[in-house]
Short mmCIF file of C-alpha atoms in Angstrom, two decimals:
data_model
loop_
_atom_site.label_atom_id
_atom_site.label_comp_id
_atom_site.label_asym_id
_atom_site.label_seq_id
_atom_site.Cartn_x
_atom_site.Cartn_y
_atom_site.Cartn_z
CA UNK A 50 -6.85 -14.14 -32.91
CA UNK A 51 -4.14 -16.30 -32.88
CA UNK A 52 -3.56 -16.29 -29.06
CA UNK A 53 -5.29 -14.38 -26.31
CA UNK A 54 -1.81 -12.50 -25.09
CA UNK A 55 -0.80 -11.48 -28.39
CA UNK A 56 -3.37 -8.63 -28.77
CA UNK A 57 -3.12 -7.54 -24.63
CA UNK A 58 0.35 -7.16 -24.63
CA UNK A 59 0.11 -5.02 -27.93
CA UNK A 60 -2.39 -2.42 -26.67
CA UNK A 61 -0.61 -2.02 -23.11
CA UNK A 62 2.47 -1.38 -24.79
CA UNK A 63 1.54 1.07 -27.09
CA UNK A 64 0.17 2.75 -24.00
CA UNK A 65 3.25 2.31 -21.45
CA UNK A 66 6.18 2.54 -23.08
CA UNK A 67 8.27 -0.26 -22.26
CA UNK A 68 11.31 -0.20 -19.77
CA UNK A 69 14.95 0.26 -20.97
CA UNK A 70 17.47 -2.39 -19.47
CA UNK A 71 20.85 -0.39 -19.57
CA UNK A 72 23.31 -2.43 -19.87
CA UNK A 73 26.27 -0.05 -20.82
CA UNK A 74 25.91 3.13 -18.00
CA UNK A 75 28.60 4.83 -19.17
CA UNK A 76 27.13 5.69 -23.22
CA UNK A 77 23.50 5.75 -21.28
CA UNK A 78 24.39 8.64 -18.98
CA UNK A 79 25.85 10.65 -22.24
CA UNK A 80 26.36 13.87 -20.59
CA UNK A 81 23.62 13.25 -17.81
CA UNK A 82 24.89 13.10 -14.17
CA UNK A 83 24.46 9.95 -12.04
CA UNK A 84 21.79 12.16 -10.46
CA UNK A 85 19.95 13.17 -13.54
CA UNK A 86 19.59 9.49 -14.74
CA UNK A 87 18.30 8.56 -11.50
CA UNK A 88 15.70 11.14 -11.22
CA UNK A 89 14.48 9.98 -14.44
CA UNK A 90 14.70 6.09 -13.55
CA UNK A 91 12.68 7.16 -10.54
CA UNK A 92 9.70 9.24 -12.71
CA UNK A 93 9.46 6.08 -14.61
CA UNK A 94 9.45 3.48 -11.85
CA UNK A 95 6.72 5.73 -10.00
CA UNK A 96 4.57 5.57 -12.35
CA UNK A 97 4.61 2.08 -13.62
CA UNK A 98 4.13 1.43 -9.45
CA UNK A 99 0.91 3.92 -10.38
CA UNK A 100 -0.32 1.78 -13.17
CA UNK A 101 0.43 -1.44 -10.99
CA UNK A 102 -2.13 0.16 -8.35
CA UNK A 103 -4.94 0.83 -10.88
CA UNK A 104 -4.48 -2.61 -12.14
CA UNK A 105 -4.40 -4.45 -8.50
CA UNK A 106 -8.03 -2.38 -8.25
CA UNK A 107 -9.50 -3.45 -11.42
CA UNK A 108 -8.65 -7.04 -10.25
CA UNK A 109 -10.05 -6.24 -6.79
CA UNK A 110 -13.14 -5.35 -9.05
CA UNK A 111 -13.60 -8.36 -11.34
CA UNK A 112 -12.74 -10.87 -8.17
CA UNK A 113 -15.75 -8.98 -6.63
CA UNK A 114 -17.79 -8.99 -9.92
CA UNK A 115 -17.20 -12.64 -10.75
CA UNK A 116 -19.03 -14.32 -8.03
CA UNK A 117 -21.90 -11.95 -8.04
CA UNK A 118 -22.55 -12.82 -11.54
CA UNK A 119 -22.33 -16.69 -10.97
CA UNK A 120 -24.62 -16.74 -7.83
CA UNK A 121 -26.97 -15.03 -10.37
CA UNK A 122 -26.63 -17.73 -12.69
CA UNK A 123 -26.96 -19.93 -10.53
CA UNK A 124 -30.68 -18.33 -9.26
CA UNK A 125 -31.88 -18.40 -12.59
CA UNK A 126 -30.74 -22.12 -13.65
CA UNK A 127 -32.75 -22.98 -10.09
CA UNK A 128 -35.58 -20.82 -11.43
CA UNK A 129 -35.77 -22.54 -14.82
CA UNK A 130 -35.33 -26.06 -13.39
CA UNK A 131 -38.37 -24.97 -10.93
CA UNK A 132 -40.42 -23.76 -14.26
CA UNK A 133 -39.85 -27.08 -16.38
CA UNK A 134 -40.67 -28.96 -13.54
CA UNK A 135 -43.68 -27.71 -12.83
CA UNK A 136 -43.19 -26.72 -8.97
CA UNK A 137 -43.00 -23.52 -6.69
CA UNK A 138 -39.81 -22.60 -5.51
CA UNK A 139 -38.82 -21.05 -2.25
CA UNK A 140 -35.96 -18.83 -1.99
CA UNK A 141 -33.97 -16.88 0.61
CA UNK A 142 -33.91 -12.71 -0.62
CA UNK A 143 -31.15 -10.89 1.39
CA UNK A 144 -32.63 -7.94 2.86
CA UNK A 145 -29.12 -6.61 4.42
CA UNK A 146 -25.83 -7.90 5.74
CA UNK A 147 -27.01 -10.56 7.89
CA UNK A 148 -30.97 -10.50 7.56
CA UNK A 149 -32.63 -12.79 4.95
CA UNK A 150 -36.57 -13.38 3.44
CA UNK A 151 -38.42 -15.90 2.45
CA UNK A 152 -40.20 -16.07 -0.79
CA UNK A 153 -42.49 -19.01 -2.27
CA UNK A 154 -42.80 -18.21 -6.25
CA UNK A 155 -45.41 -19.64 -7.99
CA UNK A 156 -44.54 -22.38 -10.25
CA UNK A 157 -43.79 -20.98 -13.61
CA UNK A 158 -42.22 -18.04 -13.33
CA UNK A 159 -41.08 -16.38 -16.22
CA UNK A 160 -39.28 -13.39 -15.53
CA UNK A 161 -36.64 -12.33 -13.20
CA UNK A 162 -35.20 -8.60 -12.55
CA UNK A 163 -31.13 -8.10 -12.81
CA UNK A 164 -29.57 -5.16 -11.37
CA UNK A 165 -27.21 -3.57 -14.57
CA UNK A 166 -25.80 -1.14 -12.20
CA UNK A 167 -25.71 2.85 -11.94
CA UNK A 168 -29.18 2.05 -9.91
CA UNK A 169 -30.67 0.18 -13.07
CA UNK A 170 -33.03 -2.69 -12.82
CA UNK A 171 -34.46 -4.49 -15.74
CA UNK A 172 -36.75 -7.42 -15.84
CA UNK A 173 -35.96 -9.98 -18.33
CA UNK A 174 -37.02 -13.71 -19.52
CA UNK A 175 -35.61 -16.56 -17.33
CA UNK A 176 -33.71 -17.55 -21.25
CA UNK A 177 -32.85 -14.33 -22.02
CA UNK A 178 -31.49 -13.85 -18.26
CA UNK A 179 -29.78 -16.87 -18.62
CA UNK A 180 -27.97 -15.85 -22.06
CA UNK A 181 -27.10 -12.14 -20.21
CA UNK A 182 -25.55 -13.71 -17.63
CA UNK A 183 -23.47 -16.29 -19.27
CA UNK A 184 -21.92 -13.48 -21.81
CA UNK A 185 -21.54 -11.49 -18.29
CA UNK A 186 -19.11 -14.06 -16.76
CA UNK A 187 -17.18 -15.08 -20.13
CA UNK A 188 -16.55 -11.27 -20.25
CA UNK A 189 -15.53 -11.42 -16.44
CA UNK A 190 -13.01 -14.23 -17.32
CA UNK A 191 -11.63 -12.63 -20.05
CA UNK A 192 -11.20 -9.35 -18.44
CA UNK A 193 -9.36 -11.31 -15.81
CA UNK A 194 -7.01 -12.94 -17.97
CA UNK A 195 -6.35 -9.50 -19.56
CA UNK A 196 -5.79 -7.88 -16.05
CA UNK A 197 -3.20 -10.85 -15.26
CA UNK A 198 -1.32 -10.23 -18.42
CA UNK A 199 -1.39 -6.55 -17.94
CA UNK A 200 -0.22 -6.74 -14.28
CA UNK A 201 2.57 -9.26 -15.43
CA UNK A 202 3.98 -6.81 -18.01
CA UNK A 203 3.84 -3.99 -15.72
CA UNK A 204 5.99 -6.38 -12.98
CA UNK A 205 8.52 -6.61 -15.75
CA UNK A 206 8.99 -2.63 -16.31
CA UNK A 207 9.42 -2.07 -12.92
CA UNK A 208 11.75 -5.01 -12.40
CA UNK A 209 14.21 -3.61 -15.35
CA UNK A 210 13.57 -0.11 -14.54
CA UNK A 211 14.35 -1.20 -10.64
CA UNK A 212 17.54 -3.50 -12.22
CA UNK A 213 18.61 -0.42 -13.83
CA UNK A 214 18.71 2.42 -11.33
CA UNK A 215 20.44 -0.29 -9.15
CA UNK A 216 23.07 -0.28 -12.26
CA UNK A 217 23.39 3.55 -12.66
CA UNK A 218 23.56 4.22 -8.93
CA UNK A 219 26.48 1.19 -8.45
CA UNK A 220 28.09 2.84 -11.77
CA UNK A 221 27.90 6.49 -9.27
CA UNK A 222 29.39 4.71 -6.42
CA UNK A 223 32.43 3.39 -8.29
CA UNK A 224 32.58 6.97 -10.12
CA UNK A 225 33.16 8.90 -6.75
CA UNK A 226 35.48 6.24 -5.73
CA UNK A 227 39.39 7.83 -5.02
CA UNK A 228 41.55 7.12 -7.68
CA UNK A 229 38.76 5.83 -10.16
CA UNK A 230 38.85 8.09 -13.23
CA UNK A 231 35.28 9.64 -14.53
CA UNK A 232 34.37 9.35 -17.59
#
């Protein structure tokens, strides 16, 4: 992979086709009426504001996801640390919103349960947690680079799409203009 936007930008755009700048109105139109052209500018820009939504939600997702995954990290690096040296460790478990436990875990611990989602809960070694959790984040920040690039390309379609129904609408206006001659 010779960078990490070449391959993104590839797969979106096969996907959403990519936006048309019209620069001459006049051969565009080609027997289409201002109003036709429009209509179709406007399918296209209301979708690409579609796809802009489910993106904004997947990156409401991962910037939800993200620290999650890190504060779990961060539990079992403590709980290692705690094993190699020897001692008990006492931790705060958050029941609900604002009410917390305390736990004192014998010194040693081995294993620790993640949640996987769907209602899944597996117990694995404190190493092998470790390893999950790390691949879990370096996914996270690649998915959110991804998401940034997708959301960037999708800004450009509807800018050119919005650049050119702003073109064929003017192009209208001068149209129905008195003593301007349609072509």
């Amino acid at each position: 992979m010779a960078s990490g936007k070449e391959p993104t930008e590839t797969k979106l755009s096969e996907l959403v086709p990519k936006a048309e700048f019209i620069e001459d109105v006049a051969s565009y139109l080609q027997g289409d009426s201002v109003d036709e052209a429009l209509e179709k500018l406007r399918e296209a820009h209301q979708k690409y504001k579609y796809i802009e939504l489910e993106i904004s939600q997947r990156k409401q997702r991962l910037a939800l996801k993200r620290p999650e995954i890190e504060k779990c990290l961060e539990s079992v690096k403590l709980l290692r640390e705690q094993r190699e040296a020897g001692r008990e460790a006492v931790l705060d478990f958050a029941l609900s919103d604002q009410v917390f436990a305390r736990a004192r875990l014998a010194a040693g611990v081995e294993h620790v349960a993640l949640w996987l989602g769907a209602g899944v809960m597996l117990e694995y070694p404190l190493d092998e947690a470790h390893e999950l959790l790390r691949t879990q984040l370096a996914g996270c920040e690649r998915q959110s680079l991804v998401v940034q690039q997708e959301a960037d390309f999708i800004r450009d379609q509807l800018t050119t799409t919005e650049v050119s129904m702003a073109r064929v609408y003017n192009y209208g206006v001068t149209q129905r203009k008195p003593g301007v001659a349609a072509s």
